[in-house]
Every structure is written in C-alpha cells, then in structure tokens.
Coordinates of N, CA and C in Angstrom, one line a residue:
M21 N 0.8 -1.2 0.0 CA 0.0 0.0 0.0 C 0.9 1.3 0.0
E22 N 2.0 1.2 0.7 CA 2.8 2.4 0.8 C 3.5 2.7 -0.5
S23 N 3.7 1.6 -1.3 CA 4.3 1.8 -2.6 C 3.5 2.7 -3.6
L24 N 2.2 2.7 -3.3 CA 1.3 3.5 -4.1 C 1.6 5.0 -4.0
Y25 N 2.1 5.4 -2.8 CA 2.4 6.8 -2.6 C 3.6 7.2 -3.5
L26 N 4.4 6.3 -3.9 CA 5.4 6.6 -4.9 C 5.0 6.4 -6.3
L27 N 4.3 5.3 -6.6 CA 3.9 4.9 -7.9 C 2.9 5.9 -8.6
I28 N 1.9 6.4 -7.8 CA 0.9 7.2 -8.4 C 1.5 8.6 -8.8
P29 N 2.3 9.3 -8.0 CA 3.0 10.5 -8.5 C 3.9 10.3 -9.7
L30 N 4.7 9.2 -9.6 CA 5.6 8.9 -10.8 C 4.8 8.6 -12.0
S31 N 3.7 7.9 -12.0 CA 2.9 7.7 -13.2 C 2.3 9.0 -13.7
L32 N 1.9 9.9 -12.8 CA 1.3 11.1 -13.2 C 2.4 12.0 -13.9
V33 N 3.6 12.0 -13.4 CA 4.7 12.7 -14.0 C 5.0 12.2 -15.3
L34 N 5.0 10.8 -15.5 CA 5.3 10.2 -16.7 C 4.2 10.5 -17.8
V35 N 2.9 10.6 -17.4 CA 1.9 10.9 -18.3 C 2.0 12.4 -18.8
F36 N 2.4 13.3 -17.9 CA 2.6 14.7 -18.3 C 3.8 14.8 -19.2
V37 N 4.8 14.1 -18.9 CA 6.0 14.2 -19.8 C 5.7 13.7 -21.2
I38 N 5.1 12.5 -21.3 CA 4.7 12.0 -22.6 C 3.7 12.9 -23.3
G39 N 2.8 13.4 -22.6 CA 1.8 14.4 -23.2 C 2.5 15.6 -23.7
G40 N 3.5 16.1 -22.9 CA 4.3 17.3 -23.4 C 5.1 17.0 -24.6
I41 N 5.7 15.8 -24.7 CA 6.5 15.5 -25.8 C 5.6 15.3 -27.1
F42 N 4.4 14.7 -26.9 CA 3.4 14.6 -28.0 C 2.9 16.0 -28.4
W43 N 2.7 16.9 -27.5 CA 2.2 18.2 -27.8 C 3.3 19.0 -28.6
W44 N 4.6 18.8 -28.2 CA 5.7 19.5 -28.9 C 5.8 18.9 -30.3
A45 N 5.7 17.6 -30.4 CA 5.8 17.0 -31.7 C 4.7 17.4 -32.7
T46 N 3.5 17.5 -32.2 CA 2.4 18.0 -33.1 C 2.5 19.4 -33.5
H47 N 3.0 20.3 -32.6 CA 3.1 21.7 -32.9 C 4.3 22.1 -33.6
S48 N 5.3 21.2 -33.6 CA 6.6 21.5 -34.4 C 6.5 21.0 -35.8
G49 N 5.5 20.3 -36.1 CA 5.3 19.8 -37.5 C 5.9 18.4 -37.8
Q50 N 6.1 17.6 -36.8 CA 6.6 16.3 -36.9 C 5.7 15.4 -37.7
F51 N 4.4 15.6 -37.6 CA 3.4 14.7 -38.3 C 2.8 15.4 -39.5
D52 N 3.3 16.4 -40.0 CA 2.7 17.1 -41.1 C 2.7 16.3 -42.4
D53 N 3.9 15.7 -42.8 CA 4.0 15.0 -44.0 C 4.5 13.6 -43.7
L54 N 3.5 12.7 -43.6 CA 3.8 11.3 -43.2 C 4.2 10.5 -44.4
E55 N 3.6 10.8 -45.6 CA 3.8 10.0 -46.8 C 5.0 10.5 -47.7
G56 N 5.4 11.7 -47.5 CA 6.5 12.2 -48.3 C 7.8 11.5 -48.3
P57 N 8.3 11.2 -47.1 CA 9.6 10.4 -47.0 C 9.4 9.0 -47.6
A58 N 8.3 8.4 -47.4 CA 8.0 7.0 -47.9 C 8.0 7.0 -49.5
H59 N 7.5 8.1 -50.1 CA 7.5 8.2 -51.5 C 8.9 8.6 -52.1
R60 N 9.6 9.5 -51.3 CA 10.9 9.9 -51.8 C 11.9 8.8 -51.9
I61 N 11.8 7.8 -51.0 CA 12.8 6.8 -51.0 C 12.6 5.9 -52.2
L62 N 11.4 5.9 -52.8 CA 11.2 5.1 -54.0 C 11.6 5.8 -55.3
M63 N 11.8 7.1 -55.3 CA 12.2 7.8 -56.5 C 13.7 7.6 -56.7
D64 N 14.0 7.0 -57.9 CA 15.4 6.8 -58.2 C 15.9 8.0 -59.0
D65 N 17.1 8.2 -58.9 CA 17.8 9.2 -59.7 C 18.5 8.5 -60.8
D66 N 17.9 8.5 -62.0 CA 18.4 7.7 -63.1 C 19.6 8.3 -63.8
R67 N 19.9 9.5 -63.5 CA 21.1 10.1 -64.1 C 22.3 9.6 -63.5
P68 N 23.3 9.3 -64.3 CA 24.6 8.8 -63.7 C 25.3 10.0 -63.0
H69 N 26.0 9.6 -61.9 CA 26.8 10.6 -61.2 C 28.1 10.9 -62.0
K70 N 28.7 12.0 -61.7 CA 30.0 12.3 -62.3 C 31.1 11.3 -62.1
D71 N 31.1 10.8 -60.9 CA 32.2 9.8 -60.6 C 31.9 8.4 -61.1
D72 N 30.7 8.2 -61.7 CA 30.3 6.9 -62.3 C 30.7 6.7 -63.7
T73 N 31.1 7.8 -64.4 CA 31.4 7.7 -65.8 C 32.8 7.2 -65.9
P74 N 33.1 6.4 -66.9 CA 34.5 5.8 -67.1 C 35.5 6.9 -67.4
A75 N 36.6 6.7 -66.9 CA 37.7 7.6 -67.1 C 38.3 7.5 -68.5
Q76 N 38.5 8.6 -69.2 CA 39.0 8.6 -70.5 C 40.5 9.0 -70.5
N77 N 41.4 8.1 -71.0 CA 42.8 8.4 -71.0 C 43.2 9.0 -72.3

C-alpha cells in the first residue's frame, strides 16, 4: 500500500512528460507529411553521377 504513494505520482509525472512530448511533436510539424519520405525513397535518380562515368585516358 505504501508503494502507491510513490507509484501514483511517478505515473502522473510520466503521463505529463509523454503528453508534453506529444504536444511538442504535433506543434513543431513532426506529423505534417507522413507520406512524403516514404515516396521519396522510391524515387530513383536515373542520371549517372559524375564519378560513375568511365575515365578517358
């Protein structure tokens, strides 16, 4: 029973910390574009890079 005096305040602090982190993430734009990075990884750059061309002697 006495452990509840420690566990209840700790759980409330944890809830407020997680809520604050979630509030910060939503207001700083972390969840604005969820599909953009997933689509960008599929876009290939078909142009050869400068260092990929064979050297001419």
